[in-house]
Structures are given as C-alpha cells and as structure tokens.
Amino acid sequence: MRANCWIAPNRVAVKDVPDPQILNPRDAVVRVTSSAICGSDLHLLDGYVPAMKKGDVLGHEFMGEVVELGPGVRDGLRVGDRVVVAFPISCGDCFSCRCGLYSVCENSNPNAPVAEMAMGHSPAGIFGYSHLLGGYAGGQAEYVRVPFADVGALKVDDDLPDEKSLFLSDVLPTGYQAAEWCDITPGDTVAVWGAGPVGQFAALSAFLLGAERVVVIDRFPSRLRMAEEHTGAETINYEETDVLEALRDMTAGRGPDACIEAVGMEGHHASAALHAYDRAKQAVKLETDRPPALREAVLSCRNGGTVSVVGGYGGFVDKFPMGSFMNRSLTMRSGQAHVQRHMRPLLERIRRGEIDPSFVITHTMRLDDTPHGYDIFKNKQEDCVKVVLKP
C-alpha cells in the first residue's frame, strides 16, 4: 500500500509499505477514506519529537471503512462499517480508561519503559507519533491497523460526509476539551492562543459552553478572519498589538477568566530577540520546547482563573512564570484529549447542526501530494489552515 513516511527532519515521502495485518484479537484493519495533517505532525517533521525512525508512517487523524476484524472485537463493529478513529489508542479496561482518561491508557504503549524515563509515567500509544508513544503506523495511508478497535473506532452514518466527521478523531474533541476544562460560567471571557484548527474549535466550544466573549490570538490574518467569521470571536494580532495590555483593556483590567493555550512547543514570539532566545536554547538542548504562548497565557489570566493547555509539548521549557502562577491562585489543566469521551456527544452536536467542523478545511489533496501539503502547512502558504488527504 501507499503511505506517507517520515524520512528525516523536514523530509517526508509517500512510499510503498507493507499492508497492515490483524495482530491481536481486538484489532481492525480500516481502509482510509480521509486523513489529515495535524499541527502536532509538524513537531515530528521538524525533528522535535524523539524516537522517530526512517520509514515511520505518519498521521493520527483518519477515518474509513472496516475491511477486517479480529475475533475479539466487541460492541457490534462489522466489516463494512464506516468509522472515525480516535488518535489515542486505548484499551477501555484499565484504571485510566475506566476513569475516562483515555489518552493515558495503561495498556496501549508497548514502549512504556522508554516513555517513563522521559515523563515519569507513560501516556497512551498514539497513531503515527514516534516510538516513544508506541511506534504505531499512522493514518496518512491507504490502510491502518486499529488496535482496540471496539474502543477507538466510532461508527458514522453514511449520510454524514467525511468532512463533517473526520475531525472527531482529534482536533474537535481537543478544542472542546480545552474549553470544557475552563469551567465556563455565563458572562465569562475566554482567551485562546493559536488560531489553528484546535484554537478555532476551542473558541467555538467556549461559546457553546456559555462564554460571553472569546478572544483569539494569532499573527496570521487569514486565521484571524476565520475565527471572526466562523466562531464569532474577537481577535488580536500579536505582532501588531501588545496582548497583555489589550486583554486588560478588554476586561477592565482584570484579565480573561480562562486562557486556552493551543500553540505548543514551537511557539513564536512577537519580539525577535525573545524568539531568538528560545530558538537558541532549543538548538543547544537547554530546553526542548518553546513556550512563549504558555508564558503569556499565565501572565494574562485573571487572579484565580484557569489556564487550559492543549498545545503539544514534549519535554522541558525555560523561564516558566511559576511565581505568577502560584501567587495568583491559578489552576492549570492540560493533556492530550480523551477523545473517546467526547466523540459521541460531539457527533450528536454535528447531527443537530450545532457544529459544522468542515469550515477549517482549506486544502484537499491526494495522498501522493502529502509532502506538498506538509510544505504549505508548515510555511503558512496559500492561507493553509487544514489539509485533508484522500488516498
């Protein structure tokens, strides 16, 4: 089969690779009908996530048709079912899964000892996201093996197009969970750093959960326009406006009630000097992740507020404002999305017309054109926000 493979930092290529096979009783093989390039895939492309190997198949956002099932698959999945697949691989039976904490499943990462050395404890395995997190082949391919398919694969009605259901695999639940963690009450103001797909869905979800005002912060005009037009958010271009000052002005000096960080380890700072500082520290391995958005979210949040972090981080950050965080009684909530917890409720919202997540799609292309998709997405060319791939 054909699949998009990581070759080396800043290089991917579509190659012929072996077809997936059933290895365990609860496996399924899915023929992919749509997949996507995620912002966190760029961390792999850029070489910031360890334990990548040449030839690894990328992609953790995908859906398709079940073509083969292991004998132990439960919950009524059948060959021919159309499914969208959650990006965390979760067994459904361990302590974490029973608590609804699917992205920290205790049984799905076969390389858990390696992750434990880096993180203390291992999170779940993830499709197409390094050998640190299981070494599983991803979904930017014609076919995928789906472990624990009865937990991670959600059946989708035939009348719901891929474009409306694909993002249940990751970015829509991630954005929704980011907003849910804010414990929004009527009248709240929520600020969102990052106007990529997760930030767009976080803004939309904040309104759905009762926020009165949502402010989205980014530097790309096309992304800010998308947020204004499709979520109803106000926007700040941080290259033109001092964010802390603007948020104080918008909230009578108090600051937002909650701040959502949807940027992650490759954040950019408006100050060329401060951006160069983080780039240099990262280059010489004195920090692994660049956190300007995280710092700003902490400093901006009102006293006693919540900072919700769903931007992807992999290691250690420098100059974290712990004094501000502790002395002002802030709460931080963070993590990979527990996608399986949110898929069904969000699918119902899509069916009712409350959410149409397809608005983030700016480019659709063939699987063979995936390297070009990575190029324009990484370099923010052609107003690219989200690339959907069709095998």
GROMACS .gro file of C-alpha atoms in nm:
model
  391
    1MET     CA    1   0.000   0.000   0.000
    2ARG     CA    2   0.097   0.367  -0.027
    3ALA     CA    3   0.170   0.570   0.287
    4ASN     CA    4   0.331   0.897   0.389
    5CYS     CA    5   0.656   0.822   0.574
    6TRP     CA    6   0.891   1.022   0.792
    7ILE     CA    7   1.235   1.009   0.632
    8ALA     CA    8   1.439   1.263   0.831
    9PRO     CA    9   1.381   1.602   0.991
   10ASN     CA   10   1.199   1.825   0.741
   11ARG     CA   11   1.155   1.540   0.493
   12VAL     CA   12   0.858   1.313   0.430
   13ALA     CA   13   0.782   1.096   0.128
   14VAL     CA   14   0.497   0.876   0.005
   15LYS     CA   15   0.628   0.520  -0.024
   16ASP     CA   16   0.512   0.164  -0.080
   17VAL     CA   17   0.495  -0.010   0.260
   18PRO     CA   18   0.361  -0.350   0.376
   19ASP     CA   19  -0.014  -0.383   0.417
   20PRO     CA   20  -0.131  -0.390   0.781
   21GLN     CA   21  -0.244  -0.719   0.930
   22ILE     CA   22  -0.452  -0.831   1.227
   23LEU     CA   23  -0.206  -0.895   1.511
   24ASN     CA   24  -0.433  -0.908   1.818
   25PRO     CA   25  -0.793  -1.026   1.869
   26ARG     CA   26  -0.933  -0.673   1.915
   27ASP     CA   27  -0.764  -0.528   1.605
   28ALA     CA   28  -0.938  -0.399   1.296
   29VAL     CA   29  -0.799  -0.304   0.959
   30VAL     CA   30  -0.952   0.015   0.819
   31ARG     CA   31  -0.939   0.129   0.458
   32VAL     CA   32  -0.877   0.502   0.487
   33THR     CA   33  -1.115   0.734   0.303
   34SER     CA   34  -0.987   1.061   0.455
   35SER     CA   35  -0.697   1.164   0.675
   36ALA     CA   36  -0.549   1.499   0.772
   37ILE     CA   37  -0.227   1.676   0.858
   38CYS     CA   38  -0.231   1.800   1.217
   39GLY     CA   39  -0.029   2.085   1.365
   40SER     CA   40   0.135   1.838   1.600
   41ASP     CA   41   0.259   1.643   1.296
   42LEU     CA   42   0.484   1.942   1.231
   43HIS     CA   43   0.667   1.871   1.558
   44LEU     CA   44   0.758   1.534   1.407
   45LEU     CA   45   0.851   1.688   1.074
   46ASP     CA   46   1.078   1.940   1.243
   47GLY     CA   47   1.254   1.675   1.449
   48TYR     CA   48   1.143   1.792   1.794
   49VAL     CA   49   0.983   1.463   1.899
   50PRO     CA   50   1.237   1.191   1.980
   51ALA     CA   51   1.238   0.825   1.874
   52MET     CA   52   1.130   0.871   1.513
   53LYS     CA   53   1.269   0.617   1.266
   54LYS     CA   54   1.311   0.642   0.892
   55GLY     CA   55   1.004   0.494   0.725
   56ASP     CA   56   0.759   0.554   1.011
   57VAL     CA   57   0.407   0.609   0.874
   58LEU     CA   58   0.263   0.940   0.994
   59GLY     CA   59  -0.087   1.061   1.070
   60HIS     CA   60  -0.326   1.035   1.364
   61GLU     CA   61  -0.643   1.192   1.218
   62PHE     CA   62  -0.822   0.948   0.990
   63MET     CA   63  -1.145   0.765   0.912
   64GLY     CA   64  -1.257   0.499   0.672
   65GLU     CA   65  -1.423   0.161   0.622
   66VAL     CA   66  -1.363  -0.151   0.830
   67VAL     CA   67  -1.232  -0.424   0.598
   68GLU     CA   68  -1.114  -0.684   0.851
   69LEU     CA   69  -1.186  -0.758   1.218
   70GLY     CA   70  -1.009  -0.965   1.481
   71PRO     CA   71  -1.218  -1.232   1.659
   72GLY     CA   72  -1.223  -1.042   1.989
   73VAL     CA   73  -1.367  -0.709   1.870
   74ARG     CA   74  -1.670  -0.614   2.080
   75ASP     CA   75  -1.954  -0.361   2.062
   76GLY     CA   76  -2.103  -0.461   1.731
   77LEU     CA   77  -1.844  -0.341   1.481
   78ARG     CA   78  -1.886  -0.511   1.145
   79VAL     CA   79  -1.688  -0.534   0.824
   80GLY     CA   80  -1.820  -0.257   0.601
   81ASP     CA   81  -1.888  -0.014   0.886
   82ARG     CA   82  -1.783   0.344   0.828
   83VAL     CA   83  -1.579   0.465   1.125
   84VAL     CA   84  -1.380   0.760   1.256
   85VAL     CA   85  -1.086   0.658   1.476
   86ALA     CA   86  -0.968   0.833   1.795
   87PHE     CA   87  -0.599   0.924   1.790
   88PRO     CA   88  -0.515   0.788   2.140
   89ILE     CA   89  -0.505   0.408   2.141
   90SER     CA   90  -0.698   0.296   2.449
   91CYS     CA   91  -0.790  -0.044   2.586
   92GLY     CA   92  -1.110   0.060   2.766
   93ASP     CA   93  -1.040  -0.172   3.060
   94CYS     CA   94  -0.752  -0.025   3.265
   95PHE     CA   95  -0.787   0.214   3.560
   96SER     CA   96  -0.730   0.522   3.343
   97CYS     CA   97  -0.978   0.419   3.073
   98ARG     CA   98  -1.243   0.334   3.333
   99CYS     CA   99  -1.197   0.689   3.467
  100GLY     CA  100  -1.246   0.831   3.117
  101LEU     CA  101  -0.877   0.924   3.089
  102TYR     CA  102  -0.828   0.753   2.756
  103SER     CA  103  -0.514   0.940   2.649
  104VAL     CA  104  -0.324   0.793   2.945
  105CYS     CA  105  -0.433   0.431   2.890
  106GLU     CA  106  -0.203   0.200   3.084
  107ASN     CA  107  -0.200  -0.084   2.829
  108SER     CA  108  -0.158   0.063   2.482
  109ASN     CA  109   0.205   0.179   2.474
  110PRO     CA  110   0.437  -0.120   2.420
  111ASN     CA  111   0.733   0.114   2.470
  112ALA     CA  112   0.612   0.239   2.809
  113PRO     CA  113   0.954   0.198   2.979
  114VAL     CA  114   1.105   0.446   2.732
  115ALA     CA  115   0.824   0.697   2.792
  116GLU     CA  116   0.861   0.651   3.168
  117MET     CA  117   1.226   0.755   3.150
  118ALA     CA  118   1.126   1.077   2.976
  119MET     CA  119   0.798   1.157   3.154
  120GLY     CA  120   0.787   0.964   3.479
  121HIS     CA  121   0.483   0.764   3.367
  122SER     CA  122   0.375   0.660   3.020
  123PRO     CA  123   0.075   0.805   2.836
  124ALA     CA  124  -0.123   0.605   2.582
  125GLY     CA  125   0.007   0.495   2.247
  126ILE     CA  126  -0.075   0.727   1.959
  127PHE     CA  127  -0.106   0.653   1.587
  128GLY     CA  128   0.191   0.771   1.384
  129TYR     CA  129   0.359   0.957   1.667
  130SER     CA  130   0.707   0.814   1.734
  131HIS     CA  131   0.833   0.504   1.909
  132LEU     CA  132   0.819   0.692   2.237
  133LEU     CA  133   0.441   0.654   2.207
  134GLY     CA  134   0.423   0.303   2.069
  135GLY     CA  135   0.566   0.309   1.719
  136TYR     CA  136   0.221   0.255   1.565
  137ALA     CA  137   0.179   0.315   1.193
  138GLY     CA  138  -0.041   0.615   1.126
  139GLY     CA  139  -0.334   0.705   0.906
  140GLN     CA  140  -0.177   0.902   0.620
  141ALA     CA  141  -0.201   0.578   0.429
  142GLU     CA  142  -0.439   0.359   0.231
  143TYR     CA  143  -0.496   0.117   0.523
  144VAL     CA  144  -0.435   0.121   0.900
  145ARG     CA  145  -0.432  -0.141   1.174
  146VAL     CA  146  -0.650  -0.014   1.461
  147PRO     CA  147  -0.579  -0.181   1.799
  148PHE     CA  148  -0.867  -0.197   2.050
  149ALA     CA  149  -1.099  -0.106   1.764
  150ASP     CA  150  -1.409  -0.154   1.980
  151VAL     CA  151  -1.294   0.140   2.196
  152GLY     CA  152  -1.134   0.373   1.941
  153ALA     CA  153  -1.348   0.335   1.627
  154LEU     CA  154  -1.683   0.515   1.624
  155LYS     CA  155  -1.945   0.422   1.364
  156VAL     CA  156  -2.061   0.714   1.150
  157ASP     CA  157  -2.383   0.732   0.948
  158ASP     CA  158  -2.343   0.711   0.572
  159ASP     CA  159  -2.527   1.042   0.524
  160LEU     CA  160  -2.264   1.237   0.719
  161PRO     CA  161  -1.976   1.330   0.485
  162ASP     CA  162  -1.614   1.268   0.584
  163GLU     CA  163  -1.556   1.642   0.602
  164LYS     CA  164  -1.803   1.673   0.891
  165SER     CA  165  -1.693   1.366   1.085
  166LEU     CA  166  -1.315   1.335   1.024
  167PHE     CA  167  -1.219   1.585   1.293
  168LEU     CA  168  -1.385   1.379   1.565
  169SER     CA  169  -1.056   1.188   1.552
  170ASP     CA  170  -0.861   1.467   1.724
  171VAL     CA  171  -0.890   1.842   1.674
  172LEU     CA  172  -1.261   1.886   1.750
  173PRO     CA  173  -1.254   1.688   2.079
  174THR     CA  174  -0.923   1.855   2.165
  175GLY     CA  175  -1.066   2.204   2.122
  176TYR     CA  176  -1.385   2.109   2.305
  177GLN     CA  177  -1.195   1.957   2.597
  178ALA     CA  178  -0.980   2.270   2.621
  179ALA     CA  179  -1.294   2.478   2.666
  180GLU     CA  180  -1.461   2.228   2.899
  181TRP     CA  181  -1.158   2.241   3.130
  182CYS     CA  182  -1.218   2.616   3.173
  183ASP     CA  183  -1.535   2.553   3.379
  184ILE     CA  184  -1.704   2.835   3.190
  185THR     CA  185  -1.992   3.019   3.354
  186PRO     CA  186  -2.226   3.270   3.187
  187GLY     CA  187  -2.055   3.604   3.137
  188ASP     CA  188  -1.701   3.463   3.122
  189THR     CA  189  -1.433   3.592   2.888
  190VAL     CA  190  -1.204   3.327   2.740
  191ALA     CA  191  -0.880   3.399   2.554
  192VAL     CA  192  -0.739   3.144   2.308
  193TRP     CA  193  -0.377   3.144   2.193
  194GLY     CA  194  -0.348   2.994   1.844
  195ALA     CA  195  -0.594   3.013   1.555
  196GLY     CA  196  -0.515   2.679   1.401
  197PRO     CA  197  -0.790   2.415   1.390
  198VAL     CA  198  -0.769   2.336   1.763
  199GLY     CA  199  -0.785   2.704   1.854
  200GLN     CA  200  -1.080   2.755   1.618
  201PHE     CA  201  -1.270   2.467   1.778
  202ALA     CA  202  -1.174   2.581   2.128
  203ALA     CA  203  -1.323   2.924   2.054
  204LEU     CA  204  -1.638   2.772   1.907
  205SER     CA  205  -1.671   2.535   2.203
  206ALA     CA  206  -1.623   2.815   2.456
  207PHE     CA  207  -1.928   2.988   2.313
  208LEU     CA  208  -2.124   2.661   2.311
  209LEU     CA  209  -2.042   2.618   2.681
  210GLY     CA  210  -2.164   2.966   2.774
  211ALA     CA  211  -1.881   3.217   2.734
  212GLU     CA  212  -1.991   3.573   2.669
  213ARG     CA  213  -1.671   3.682   2.495
  214VAL     CA  214  -1.393   3.485   2.327
  215VAL     CA  215  -1.069   3.643   2.208
  216VAL     CA  216  -0.840   3.455   1.967
  217ILE     CA  217  -0.472   3.549   1.943
  218ASP     CA  218  -0.256   3.473   1.639
  219ARG     CA  219  -0.040   3.651   1.382
  220PHE     CA  220  -0.182   3.528   1.052
  221PRO     CA  221  -0.467   3.744   0.914
  222SER     CA  222  -0.636   3.456   0.732
  223ARG     CA  223  -0.662   3.253   1.052
  224LEU     CA  224  -0.790   3.550   1.248
  225ARG     CA  225  -1.053   3.616   0.980
  226MET     CA  226  -1.161   3.252   1.001
  227ALA     CA  227  -1.206   3.284   1.377
  228GLU     CA  228  -1.411   3.601   1.341
  229GLU     CA  229  -1.632   3.465   1.063
  230HIS     CA  230  -1.690   3.109   1.186
  231THR     CA  231  -1.671   3.127   1.564
  232GLY     CA  232  -1.777   3.484   1.641
  233ALA     CA  233  -1.459   3.554   1.838
  234GLU     CA  234  -1.281   3.886   1.870
  235THR     CA  235  -0.919   3.872   1.759
  236ILE     CA  236  -0.575   4.011   1.841
  237ASN     CA  237  -0.278   4.004   1.605
  238TYR     CA  238   0.010   3.976   1.850
  239GLU     CA  239   0.260   4.117   1.600
  240GLU     CA  240   0.062   4.441   1.592
  241THR     CA  241  -0.077   4.466   1.947
  242ASP     CA  242   0.057   4.406   2.297
  243VAL     CA  243  -0.152   4.109   2.407
  244LEU     CA  244  -0.139   4.158   2.785
  245GLU     CA  245  -0.229   4.525   2.752
  246ALA     CA  246  -0.511   4.455   2.506
  247LEU     CA  247  -0.663   4.182   2.724
  248ARG     CA  248  -0.651   4.408   3.029
  249ASP     CA  249  -0.828   4.681   2.832
  250MET     CA  250  -1.094   4.435   2.715
  251THR     CA  251  -1.161   4.308   3.069
  252ALA     CA  252  -1.148   4.630   3.273
  253GLY     CA  253  -0.800   4.543   3.396
  254ARG     CA  254  -0.890   4.203   3.539
  255GLY     CA  255  -0.779   3.966   3.263
  256PRO     CA  256  -0.967   3.677   3.099
  257ASP     CA  257  -1.144   3.429   3.326
  258ALA     CA  258  -0.974   3.146   3.141
  259CYS     CA  259  -0.689   3.118   2.893
  260ILE     CA  260  -0.653   2.834   2.642
  261GLU     CA  261  -0.306   2.759   2.505
  262ALA     CA  262  -0.343   2.583   2.168
  263VAL     CA  263   0.007   2.654   2.032
  264GLY     CA  264   0.259   2.417   2.189
  265MET     CA  265   0.629   2.351   2.164
  266GLU     CA  266   0.710   2.559   1.855
  267GLY     CA  267   0.559   2.886   1.974
  268HIS     CA  268   0.658   3.217   1.815
  269HIS     CA  269   0.717   3.545   1.999
  270ALA     CA  270   0.643   3.890   1.857
  271SER     CA  271   0.979   4.009   1.988
  272ALA     CA  272   1.256   3.895   1.756
  273ALA     CA  273   1.503   3.898   2.045
  274LEU     CA  274   1.288   3.684   2.274
  275HIS     CA  275   1.206   3.446   1.990
  276ALA     CA  276   1.578   3.411   1.914
  277TYR     CA  277   1.643   3.340   2.283
  278ASP     CA  278   1.407   3.040   2.281
  279ARG     CA  279   1.531   2.918   1.943
  280ALA     CA  280   1.890   2.927   2.064
  281LYS     CA  281   1.808   2.747   2.391
  282GLN     CA  282   1.620   2.483   2.194
  283ALA     CA  283   1.900   2.441   1.939
  284VAL     CA  284   2.158   2.362   2.208
  285LYS     CA  285   1.914   2.139   2.402
  286LEU     CA  286   1.892   2.367   2.707
  287GLU     CA  287   1.516   2.348   2.658
  288THR     CA  288   1.323   2.115   2.431
  289ASP     CA  289   1.011   2.328   2.376
  290ARG     CA  290   0.949   2.698   2.302
  291PRO     CA  291   0.675   2.826   2.537
  292PRO     CA  292   0.606   3.197   2.464
  293ALA     CA  293   0.231   3.138   2.431
  294LEU     CA  294   0.222   2.943   2.756
  295ARG     CA  295   0.408   3.217   2.942
  296GLU     CA  296   0.174   3.482   2.804
  297ALA     CA  297  -0.138   3.282   2.889
  298VAL     CA  298  -0.026   3.250   3.252
  299LEU     CA  299   0.058   3.619   3.283
  300SER     CA  300  -0.268   3.727   3.116
  301CYS     CA  301  -0.514   3.515   3.313
  302ARG     CA  302  -0.710   3.685   3.591
  303ASN     CA  303  -0.634   3.604   3.953
  304GLY     CA  304  -0.791   3.271   4.042
  305GLY     CA  305  -0.851   3.184   3.677
  306THR     CA  306  -0.781   2.871   3.473
  307VAL     CA  307  -0.510   2.807   3.215
  308SER     CA  308  -0.607   2.519   2.984
  309VAL     CA  309  -0.315   2.375   2.785
  310VAL     CA  310  -0.375   2.156   2.479
  311GLY     CA  311  -0.079   2.272   2.270
  312GLY     CA  312   0.160   1.981   2.226
  313TYR     CA  313   0.467   1.972   2.449
  314GLY     CA  314   0.731   1.702   2.465
  315GLY     CA  315   0.987   1.788   2.729
  316PHE     CA  316   1.114   2.090   2.921
  317VAL     CA  317   1.054   2.464   2.893
  318ASP     CA  318   1.258   2.757   3.019
  319LYS     CA  319   1.150   3.071   3.208
  320PHE     CA  320   0.811   2.941   3.316
  321PRO     CA  321   0.649   3.213   3.535
  322MET     CA  322   0.593   2.989   3.837
  323GLY     CA  323   0.582   3.285   4.075
  324SER     CA  324   0.291   3.436   3.888
  325PHE     CA  325   0.117   3.102   3.863
  326MET     CA  326   0.146   3.020   4.234
  327ASN     CA  327   0.094   3.362   4.390
  328ARG     CA  328  -0.217   3.443   4.187
  329SER     CA  329  -0.402   3.119   4.265
  330LEU     CA  330  -0.416   2.998   3.907
  331THR     CA  331  -0.527   2.650   3.805
  332MET     CA  332  -0.373   2.467   3.510
  333ARG     CA  333  -0.534   2.176   3.332
  334SER     CA  334  -0.359   2.000   3.048
  335GLY     CA  335  -0.327   1.683   2.848
  336GLN     CA  336  -0.384   1.505   2.525
  337ALA     CA  337  -0.756   1.486   2.456
  338HIS     CA  338  -0.951   1.194   2.598
  339VAL     CA  339  -1.111   1.166   2.256
  340GLN     CA  340  -1.328   0.861   2.319
  341ARG     CA  341  -1.507   1.050   2.598
  342HIS     CA  342  -1.616   1.329   2.363
  343MET     CA  343  -1.671   1.161   2.025
  344ARG     CA  344  -2.032   1.053   2.066
  345PRO     CA  345  -2.164   1.376   2.226
  346LEU     CA  346  -1.988   1.584   1.961
  347LEU     CA  347  -2.120   1.361   1.684
  348GLU     CA  348  -2.471   1.434   1.814
  349ARG     CA  349  -2.400   1.808   1.807
  350ILE     CA  350  -2.286   1.774   1.445
  351ARG     CA  351  -2.601   1.578   1.357
  352ARG     CA  352  -2.817   1.850   1.519
  353GLY     CA  353  -2.639   2.119   1.320
  354GLU     CA  354  -2.483   2.286   1.624
  355ILE     CA  355  -2.132   2.235   1.486
  356ASP     CA  356  -2.006   2.207   1.129
  357PRO     CA  357  -1.633   2.144   1.171
  358SER     CA  358  -1.564   2.141   0.797
  359PHE     CA  359  -1.505   2.519   0.795
  360VAL     CA  360  -1.138   2.469   0.890
  361ILE     CA  361  -1.059   2.277   0.569
  362THR     CA  362  -0.864   2.495   0.329
  363HIS     CA  363  -0.696   2.230   0.113
  364THR     CA  364  -0.792   1.882  -0.010
  365MET     CA  365  -0.536   1.676  -0.199
  366ARG     CA  366  -0.434   1.325  -0.294
  367LEU     CA  367  -0.226   1.110  -0.063
  368ASP     CA  368   0.060   1.123  -0.314
  369ASP     CA  369   0.068   1.502  -0.271
  370THR     CA  370   0.114   1.483   0.107
  371PRO     CA  371   0.472   1.623   0.107
  372HIS     CA  372   0.342   1.936  -0.067
  373GLY     CA  373   0.066   1.957   0.194
  374TYR     CA  374   0.323   1.948   0.473
  375ASP     CA  375   0.524   2.219   0.299
  376ILE     CA  376   0.242   2.470   0.262
  377PHE     CA  377   0.104   2.392   0.606
  378LYS     CA  378   0.437   2.436   0.781
  379ASN     CA  379   0.525   2.753   0.595
  380LYS     CA  380   0.172   2.902   0.617
  381GLN     CA  381   0.148   2.936   0.241
  382GLU     CA  382  -0.178   2.971   0.044
  383ASP     CA  383  -0.361   3.063   0.371
  384CYS     CA  384  -0.337   2.695   0.465
  385VAL     CA  385  -0.515   2.602   0.789
  386LYS     CA  386  -0.612   2.237   0.741
  387VAL     CA  387  -0.516   1.980   0.477
  388VAL     CA  388  -0.737   1.677   0.414
  389LEU     CA  389  -0.584   1.385   0.227
  390LYS     CA  390  -0.771   1.142   0.001
  391PRO     CA  391  -0.596   0.809  -0.075
   0.00000   0.00000   0.00000
